[in-house]
Amino acid sequence: MLPAPQEKISTGPFKQLHNVQSIYMRIGDRLSEVLGQLPFEELRAIAIVPAMPAVLYALVTLFQYAEGVSDLQAAQAVCTRLDWKYALQLPIDFTGIDPACLCTFRLGTRESQLAQKGLERLLNALTDQGLIARRERTTTAQEVIRSVCMLNRLETMLVAMGQALKGAATQKPDWLQAHIPTHWMERYPCQTKNSLPVNWEKQNHLAQQIAEDALYFIALAQPETALTARLSSELHHLKVICQMQLKQEGGELRWSPPPCKRCIIL
């Protein structure tokens, strides 16, 4: 169970900032009850990341799945969002978590059947609180892990593409305007601010779009990189990311499934 913080967010100021029916407020109010329903051995099994309460990373992972946010976005949310802090029963001045630990948690859970059972029980309990919409069939822990990992893969590609486009806009603005659709600058920001899809089909559709755009841009920009070292560096980074994430299979472009290297995993 999460430790009782010395300066927990009180319901008074929280209600002034958020609707009293907030799902996260409801989770925070009932967290002790929810965790009390988990078998102790399953609760211990999901304590994969040391020096943190057993279920903190499990809860954050499920929040990620509900909202479609990456590890970096989730770490920022734990640091800055009062609703998440209230739900997690964290003190107001809690400074956040290391995004890499979320990946470590998923890797450990993926290898432990008992931890997966604990995560699924927690998922069902939070579904009862309204965090995630009910479906005709039960969502498995493996599906949650796969979806959240893909969120991070998508973010990696989006950011790498955004950085390459920004470099081209700075170094070769006329060339960029002549060759690249104007809406790409909005499609590929240097920092992901919005949520990403958690539905597997939508994730794959977005992944295919990013991959095709990235390879098109690399092929088009390659001759221009000799003119500017900065563009060459950013384009090289994008190429490395593409090589890690993508592969050609039977004439089709697919996302590769190597062992996890910070969410290079399916």
Tab-separated table of N, CA and C in Angstrom, residues 124-254:
chain	number	residue	atom	x	y	z
A	124	ASN	N	-9.059	-4.227	-13.226
A	124	ASN	CA	-10.489	-4.469	-13.047
A	124	ASN	C	-11.071	-3.564	-11.971
A	125	ALA	N	-10.310	-3.371	-10.892
A	125	ALA	CA	-10.782	-2.510	-9.807
A	125	ALA	C	-10.915	-1.066	-10.268
A	126	LEU	N	-9.951	-0.575	-11.060
A	126	LEU	CA	-10.014	0.804	-11.546
A	126	LEU	C	-11.061	0.956	-12.642
A	127	THR	N	-11.321	-0.111	-13.370
A	127	THR	CA	-12.418	-0.082	-14.342
A	127	THR	C	-13.741	0.102	-13.613
A	128	ASP	N	-13.891	-0.548	-12.470
A	128	ASP	CA	-15.094	-0.369	-11.653
A	128	ASP	C	-15.246	1.078	-11.196
A	129	GLN	N	-14.128	1.791	-11.030
A	129	GLN	CA	-14.162	3.196	-10.618
A	129	GLN	C	-14.351	4.140	-11.810
A	130	GLY	N	-14.385	3.592	-13.018
A	130	GLY	CA	-14.649	4.410	-14.197
A	130	GLY	C	-13.428	4.900	-14.938
A	131	LEU	N	-12.217	4.443	-14.547
A	131	LEU	CA	-11.008	4.928	-15.211
A	131	LEU	C	-10.955	4.485	-16.664
A	132	ILE	N	-11.347	3.256	-16.921
A	132	ILE	CA	-11.282	2.679	-18.265
A	132	ILE	C	-12.651	2.120	-18.622
A	133	ALA	N	-13.083	2.369	-19.848
A	133	ALA	CA	-14.393	1.905	-20.295
A	133	ALA	C	-14.438	0.377	-20.328
A	134	ARG	N	-15.589	-0.160	-19.953
A	134	ARG	CA	-15.749	-1.611	-19.985
A	134	ARG	C	-15.835	-2.102	-21.430
A	135	ARG	N	-15.329	-3.288	-21.658
A	135	ARG	CA	-15.358	-3.896	-22.979
A	135	ARG	C	-16.055	-5.242	-22.899
A	136	GLU	N	-16.359	-5.774	-24.077
A	136	GLU	CA	-17.036	-7.065	-24.119
A	136	GLU	C	-16.160	-8.166	-23.541
A	137	ARG	N	-14.864	-8.045	-23.727
A	137	ARG	CA	-13.959	-9.042	-23.156
A	137	ARG	C	-12.962	-8.347	-22.229
A	138	THR	N	-12.391	-9.104	-21.331
A	138	THR	CA	-11.471	-8.557	-20.341
A	138	THR	C	-10.134	-8.190	-20.982
A	139	THR	N	-9.627	-7.013	-20.640
A	139	THR	CA	-8.306	-6.587	-21.101
A	139	THR	C	-7.237	-7.281	-20.266
A	140	THR	N	-6.231	-7.827	-20.916
A	140	THR	CA	-5.174	-8.545	-20.207
A	140	THR	C	-4.011	-7.608	-19.885
A	141	ALA	N	-3.189	-8.036	-18.937
A	141	ALA	CA	-1.998	-7.255	-18.581
A	141	ALA	C	-1.056	-7.141	-19.769
A	142	GLN	N	-0.940	-8.216	-20.555
A	142	GLN	CA	-0.064	-8.181	-21.730
A	142	GLN	C	-0.523	-7.123	-22.725
A	143	GLU	N	-1.829	-6.962	-22.886
A	143	GLU	CA	-2.351	-5.944	-23.798
A	143	GLU	C	-2.039	-4.547	-23.292
A	144	VAL	N	-2.162	-4.349	-21.990
A	144	VAL	CA	-1.828	-3.049	-21.403
A	144	VAL	C	-0.355	-2.740	-21.627
A	145	ILE	N	0.505	-3.702	-21.330
A	145	ILE	CA	1.952	-3.504	-21.480
A	145	ILE	C	2.308	-3.216	-22.931
A	146	ARG	N	1.750	-3.995	-23.843
A	146	ARG	CA	2.034	-3.803	-25.271
A	146	ARG	C	1.591	-2.422	-25.733
A	147	SER	N	0.410	-1.996	-25.303
A	147	SER	CA	-0.116	-0.701	-25.722
A	147	SER	C	0.725	0.445	-25.186
A	148	VAL	N	1.103	0.382	-23.906
A	148	VAL	CA	1.889	1.464	-23.314
A	148	VAL	C	3.297	1.494	-23.904
A	149	CYS	N	3.865	0.327	-24.174
A	149	CYS	CA	5.170	0.303	-24.848
A	149	CYS	C	5.078	0.980	-26.209
A	150	MET	N	4.009	0.707	-26.939
A	150	MET	CA	3.850	1.292	-28.264
A	150	MET	C	3.686	2.804	-28.178
A	151	LEU	N	3.065	3.294	-27.128
A	151	LEU	CA	2.968	4.746	-26.932
A	151	LEU	C	4.355	5.374	-26.918
A	152	ASN	N	5.286	4.711	-26.256
A	152	ASN	CA	6.648	5.237	-26.168
A	152	ASN	C	7.401	5.112	-27.486
A	153	ARG	N	7.160	4.046	-28.209
A	153	ARG	CA	7.780	3.903	-29.525
A	153	ARG	C	7.284	4.997	-30.467
A	154	LEU	N	5.986	5.245	-30.432
A	154	LEU	CA	5.417	6.296	-31.276
A	154	LEU	C	6.001	7.654	-30.911
A	155	GLU	N	6.098	7.929	-29.610
A	155	GLU	CA	6.654	9.211	-29.183
A	155	GLU	C	8.098	9.361	-29.648
A	156	THR	N	8.884	8.299	-29.550
A	156	THR	CA	10.282	8.354	-29.982
A	156	THR	C	10.387	8.755	-31.445
A	157	MET	N	9.559	8.152	-32.279
A	157	MET	CA	9.577	8.467	-33.705
A	157	MET	C	9.045	9.869	-33.973
A	158	LEU	N	7.974	10.250	-33.298
A	158	LEU	CA	7.397	11.583	-33.489
A	158	LEU	C	8.402	12.674	-33.146
A	159	VAL	N	9.080	12.518	-32.021
A	159	VAL	CA	10.036	13.529	-31.572
A	159	VAL	C	11.248	13.578	-32.497
A	160	ALA	N	11.767	12.415	-32.893
A	160	ALA	CA	12.916	12.384	-33.803
A	160	ALA	C	12.575	13.049	-35.129
A	161	MET	N	11.376	12.788	-35.624
A	161	MET	CA	10.929	13.414	-36.868
A	161	MET	C	10.788	14.920	-36.679
A	162	GLY	N	10.230	15.325	-35.537
A	162	GLY	CA	10.065	16.752	-35.260
A	162	GLY	C	11.389	17.484	-35.169
A	163	GLN	N	12.375	16.858	-34.536
A	163	GLN	CA	13.696	17.484	-34.419
A	163	GLN	C	14.368	17.625	-35.779
A	164	ALA	N	14.213	16.618	-36.639
A	164	ALA	CA	14.798	16.689	-37.980
A	164	ALA	C	14.132	17.789	-38.806
A	165	LEU	N	12.819	17.896	-38.698
A	165	LEU	CA	12.105	18.946	-39.428
A	165	LEU	C	12.478	20.333	-38.913
A	166	LYS	N	12.618	20.457	-37.588
A	166	LYS	CA	13.005	21.749	-37.016
A	166	LYS	C	14.395	22.146	-37.489
A	167	GLY	N	15.305	21.175	-37.553
A	167	GLY	CA	16.643	21.463	-38.051
A	167	GLY	C	16.615	21.933	-39.486
A	168	ALA	N	15.784	21.286	-40.301
A	168	ALA	CA	15.665	21.698	-41.701
A	168	ALA	C	15.030	23.080	-41.811
A	169	ALA	N	14.051	23.366	-40.951
A	169	ALA	CA	13.392	24.675	-40.986
A	169	ALA	C	14.357	25.789	-40.608
A	170	THR	N	15.303	25.487	-39.730
A	170	THR	CA	16.290	26.482	-39.305
A	170	THR	C	17.401	26.654	-40.337
A	171	GLN	N	17.877	25.519	-40.859
A	171	GLN	CA	19.044	25.547	-41.742
A	171	GLN	C	18.685	25.713	-43.220
A	172	LYS	N	17.568	25.133	-43.632
A	172	LYS	CA	17.197	25.145	-45.052
A	172	LYS	C	15.706	25.440	-45.211
A	173	PRO	N	15.237	26.605	-44.757
A	173	PRO	CA	13.798	26.889	-44.774
A	173	PRO	C	13.190	26.885	-46.173
A	174	ASP	N	13.895	27.427	-47.150
A	174	ASP	CA	13.356	27.468	-48.513
A	174	ASP	C	13.206	26.060	-49.085
A	175	TRP	N	14.221	25.237	-48.847
A	175	TRP	CA	14.146	23.851	-49.315
A	175	TRP	C	12.992	23.117	-48.652
A	176	LEU	N	12.838	23.309	-47.339
A	176	LEU	CA	11.776	22.628	-46.598
A	176	LEU	C	10.408	23.035	-47.128
A	177	GLN	N	10.209	24.331	-47.334
A	177	GLN	CA	8.923	24.827	-47.816
A	177	GLN	C	8.598	24.280	-49.203
A	178	ALA	N	9.615	24.064	-50.007
A	178	ALA	CA	9.399	23.596	-51.377
A	178	ALA	C	9.114	22.094	-51.454
A	179	HIS	N	9.554	21.333	-50.456
A	179	HIS	CA	9.488	19.880	-50.581
A	179	HIS	C	8.593	19.171	-49.559
A	180	ILE	N	8.312	19.814	-48.443
A	180	ILE	CA	7.613	19.133	-47.351
A	180	ILE	C	6.243	19.769	-47.121
A	181	PRO	N	5.179	18.975	-46.965
A	181	PRO	CA	3.854	19.530	-46.666
A	181	PRO	C	3.891	20.406	-45.419
A	182	THR	N	3.217	21.545	-45.468
A	182	THR	CA	3.261	22.492	-44.348
A	182	THR	C	2.685	21.905	-43.063
A	183	HIS	N	1.718	21.005	-43.181
A	183	HIS	CA	1.089	20.462	-41.970
A	183	HIS	C	2.003	19.497	-41.215
A	184	TRP	N	3.128	19.121	-41.805
A	184	TRP	CA	4.056	18.238	-41.097
A	184	TRP	C	4.644	18.901	-39.859
A	185	MET	N	4.839	20.199	-39.894
A	185	MET	CA	5.419	20.890	-38.739
A	185	MET	C	4.499	20.796	-37.527
A	186	GLU	N	3.199	20.761	-37.780
A	186	GLU	CA	2.238	20.599	-36.683
A	186	GLU	C	2.086	19.127	-36.312
A	187	ARG	N	2.163	18.263	-37.304
A	187	ARG	CA	2.018	16.824	-37.055
A	187	ARG	C	3.175	16.282	-36.220
A	188	TYR	N	4.373	16.850	-36.435
A	188	TYR	CA	5.572	16.328	-35.776
A	188	TYR	C	6.218	17.394	-34.895
A	189	PRO	N	5.694	17.586	-33.680
A	189	PRO	CA	6.324	18.531	-32.753
A	189	PRO	C	7.583	17.928	-32.152
A	190	CYS	N	8.445	18.780	-31.621
A	190	CYS	CA	9.675	18.293	-30.978
A	190	CYS	C	9.402	17.694	-29.606
A	191	GLN	N	8.216	17.946	-29.082
A	191	GLN	CA	7.829	17.378	-27.794
A	191	GLN	C	6.363	16.988	-27.865
A	192	THR	N	6.052	15.748	-27.509
A	192	THR	CA	4.681	15.275	-27.565
A	192	THR	C	3.888	15.856	-26.406
A	193	LYS	N	2.834	16.612	-26.735
A	193	LYS	CA	2.015	17.237	-25.706
A	193	LYS	C	0.645	16.578	-25.585
A	194	ASN	N	0.145	16.044	-26.681
A	194	ASN	CA	-1.182	15.451	-26.675
A	194	ASN	C	-1.102	13.952	-26.405
A	195	SER	N	-2.251	13.376	-26.086
A	195	SER	CA	-2.298	11.938	-25.869
A	195	SER	C	-2.236	11.212	-27.207
A	196	LEU	N	-1.803	9.974	-27.157
A	196	LEU	CA	-1.699	9.124	-28.333
A	196	LEU	C	-2.720	7.995	-28.215
A	197	PRO	N	-3.073	7.361	-29.332
A	197	PRO	CA	-4.087	6.300	-29.260
A	197	PRO	C	-3.591	5.080	-28.499
A	198	VAL	N	-4.491	4.437	-27.752
A	198	VAL	CA	-4.152	3.193	-27.059
A	198	VAL	C	-4.746	1.991	-27.784
A	199	ASN	N	-5.705	2.249	-28.678
A	199	ASN	CA	-6.264	1.180	-29.497
A	199	ASN	C	-5.189	0.641	-30.435
A	200	TRP	N	-5.050	-0.698	-30.478
A	200	TRP	CA	-3.951	-1.304	-31.224
A	200	TRP	C	-4.032	-0.986	-32.714
A	201	GLU	N	-5.222	-1.012	-33.297
A	201	GLU	CA	-5.364	-0.717	-34.727
A	201	GLU	C	-4.998	0.733	-35.021
A	202	LYS	N	-5.448	1.644	-34.172
A	202	LYS	CA	-5.118	3.061	-34.367
A	202	LYS	C	-3.628	3.308	-34.174
A	203	GLN	N	-3.034	2.615	-33.215
A	203	GLN	CA	-1.590	2.750	-33.014
A	203	GLN	C	-0.827	2.298	-34.256
A	204	ASN	N	-1.234	1.186	-34.824
A	204	ASN	CA	-0.548	0.680	-36.010
A	204	ASN	C	-0.744	1.584	-37.217
A	205	HIS	N	-1.925	2.178	-37.329
A	205	HIS	CA	-2.173	3.123	-38.431
A	205	HIS	C	-1.257	4.330	-38.302
A	206	LEU	N	-1.152	4.875	-37.084
A	206	LEU	CA	-0.274	6.022	-36.858
A	206	LEU	C	1.184	5.629	-37.070
A	207	ALA	N	1.561	4.449	-36.607
A	207	ALA	CA	2.939	3.981	-36.772
A	207	ALA	C	3.315	3.887	-38.246
A	208	GLN	N	2.404	3.368	-39.058
A	208	GLN	CA	2.669	3.241	-40.490
A	208	GLN	C	2.832	4.610	-41.137
A	209	GLN	N	1.991	5.556	-40.729
A	209	GLN	CA	2.066	6.917	-41.273
A	209	GLN	C	3.398	7.574	-40.926
A	210	ILE	N	3.807	7.450	-39.661
A	210	ILE	CA	5.075	8.047	-39.236
A	210	ILE	C	6.240	7.415	-39.992
A	211	ALA	N	6.227	6.095	-40.109
A	211	ALA	CA	7.318	5.388	-40.777
A	211	ALA	C	7.452	5.823	-42.232
A	212	GLU	N	6.343	5.898	-42.939
A	212	GLU	CA	6.384	6.296	-44.350
A	212	GLU	C	6.882	7.729	-44.497
A	213	ASP	N	6.399	8.616	-43.627
A	213	ASP	CA	6.838	10.018	-43.690
A	213	ASP	C	8.326	10.138	-43.384
A	214	ALA	N	8.784	9.399	-42.370
A	214	ALA	CA	10.190	9.487	-41.966
A	214	ALA	C	11.118	9.011	-43.078
A	215	LEU	N	10.796	7.888	-43.686
A	215	LEU	CA	11.654	7.362	-44.752
A	215	LEU	C	11.627	8.263	-45.983
A	216	TYR	N	10.479	8.856	-46.267
A	216	TYR	CA	10.382	9.810	-47.382
A	216	TYR	C	11.269	11.022	-47.112
A	217	PHE	N	11.198	11.537	-45.892
A	217	PHE	CA	11.988	12.719	-45.532
A	217	PHE	C	13.483	12.410	-45.576
A	218	ILE	N	13.869	11.246	-45.073
A	218	ILE	CA	15.289	10.865	-45.079
A	218	ILE	C	15.820	10.799	-46.507
A	219	ALA	N	15.070	10.147	-47.384
A	219	ALA	CA	15.512	10.016	-48.777
A	219	ALA	C	15.601	11.377	-49.462
A	220	LEU	N	14.657	12.257	-49.140
A	220	LEU	CA	14.619	13.573	-49.770
A	220	LEU	C	15.712	14.485	-49.230
A	221	ALA	N	15.978	14.395	-47.925
A	221	ALA	CA	16.909	15.326	-47.283
A	221	ALA	C	18.360	14.885	-47.368
A	222	GLN	N	18.602	13.632	-47.693
A	222	GLN	CA	19.966	13.106	-47.694
A	222	GLN	C	20.947	13.969	-48.490
A	223	PRO	N	20.632	14.396	-49.724
A	223	PRO	CA	21.591	15.233	-50.467
A	223	PRO	C	21.845	16.592	-49.834
A	224	GLU	N	20.908	17.074	-49.010
A	224	GLU	CA	21.038	18.399	-48.417
A	224	GLU	C	21.935	18.409	-47.190
A	225	THR	N	22.166	17.251	-46.587
A	225	THR	CA	22.890	17.226	-45.311
A	225	THR	C	24.351	17.618	-45.455
A	226	ALA	N	24.904	17.500	-46.653
A	226	ALA	CA	26.308	17.891	-46.851
A	226	ALA	C	26.500	19.392	-46.687
A	227	LEU	N	25.403	20.146	-46.747
A	227	LEU	CA	25.495	21.600	-46.676
A	227	LEU	C	25.449	22.122	-45.246
A	228	THR	N	25.010	21.307	-44.298
A	228	THR	CA	24.894	21.769	-42.921
A	228	THR	C	25.107	20.619	-41.953
A	229	ALA	N	26.026	20.793	-41.026
A	229	ALA	CA	26.355	19.736	-40.071
A	229	ALA	C	25.192	19.449	-39.133
A	230	ARG	N	24.447	20.502	-38.746
A	230	ARG	CA	23.353	20.302	-37.798
A	230	ARG	C	22.260	19.434	-38.407
A	231	LEU	N	21.879	19.740	-39.641
A	231	LEU	CA	20.857	18.935	-40.292
A	231	LEU	C	21.343	17.503	-40.460
A	232	SER	N	22.621	17.337	-40.761
A	232	SER	CA	23.188	15.999	-40.911
A	232	SER	C	23.078	15.219	-39.611
A	233	SER	N	23.354	15.870	-38.472
A	233	SER	CA	23.279	15.211	-37.170
A	233	SER	C	21.854	14.778	-36.849
A	234	GLU	N	20.899	15.661	-37.075
A	234	GLU	CA	19.508	15.342	-36.751
A	234	GLU	C	18.945	14.289	-37.695
A	235	LEU	N	19.362	14.352	-38.954
A	235	LEU	CA	18.914	13.339	-39.904
A	235	LEU	C	19.516	11.979	-39.560
A	236	HIS	N	20.769	11.971	-39.125
A	236	HIS	CA	21.410	10.720	-38.710
A	236	HIS	C	20.668	10.113	-37.524
A	237	HIS	N	20.287	10.951	-36.567
A	237	HIS	CA	19.537	10.463	-35.407
A	237	HIS	C	18.218	9.843	-35.850
A	238	LEU	N	17.520	10.489	-36.769
A	238	LEU	CA	16.255	9.950	-37.272
A	238	LEU	C	16.483	8.611	-37.973
A	239	LYS	N	17.564	8.508	-38.734
A	239	LYS	CA	17.871	7.258	-39.426
A	239	LYS	C	18.149	6.133	-38.435
A	240	VAL	N	18.870	6.444	-37.362
A	240	VAL	CA	19.165	5.432	-36.341
A	240	VAL	C	17.876	4.947	-35.687
A	241	ILE	N	16.991	5.886	-35.350
A	241	ILE	CA	15.710	5.521	-34.746
A	241	ILE	C	14.914	4.637	-35.701
A	242	CYS	N	14.887	4.992	-36.974
A	242	CYS	CA	14.158	4.194	-37.965
A	242	CYS	C	14.745	2.791	-38.081
A	243	GLN	N	16.057	2.687	-38.039
A	243	GLN	CA	16.700	1.376	-38.130
A	243	GLN	C	16.362	0.504	-36.923
A	244	MET	N	16.207	1.131	-35.762
A	244	MET	CA	15.849	0.392	-34.556
A	244	MET	C	14.386	-0.042	-34.579
A	245	GLN	N	13.537	0.793	-35.156
A	245	GLN	CA	12.099	0.580	-35.060
A	245	GLN	C	11.493	-0.160	-36.246
A	246	LEU	N	12.103	-0.045	-37.423
A	246	LEU	CA	11.447	-0.499	-38.646
A	246	LEU	C	12.220	-1.610	-39.336
A	247	LYS	N	11.508	-2.351	-40.160
A	247	LYS	CA	12.140	-3.364	-41.010
A	247	LYS	C	11.272	-3.582	-42.245
A	248	GLN	N	11.920	-3.992	-43.330
A	248	GLN	CA	11.220	-4.365	-44.549
A	248	GLN	C	10.952	-5.864	-44.511
A	249	GLU	N	9.708	-6.244	-44.755
A	249	GLU	CA	9.336	-7.655	-44.693
A	249	GLU	C	8.382	-7.967	-45.835
A	250	GLY	N	8.865	-8.757	-46.802
A	250	GLY	CA	8.019	-9.101	-47.935
A	250	GLY	C	7.583	-7.899	-48.743
A	251	GLY	N	8.472	-6.923	-48.852
A	251	GLY	CA	8.135	-5.725	-49.606
A	251	GLY	C	7.288	-4.733	-48.841
A	252	GLU	N	6.936	-5.048	-47.588
A	252	GLU	CA	6.122	-4.161	-46.768
A	252	GLU	C	6.953	-3.608	-45.614
A	253	LEU	N	6.623	-2.385	-45.233
A	253	LEU	CA	7.298	-1.734	-44.116
A	253	LEU	C	6.603	-2.111	-42.821
A	254	ARG	N	7.356	-2.660	-41.876
A	254	ARG	CA	6.781	-3.074	-40.593
A	254	ARG	C	7.637	-2.560	-39.439
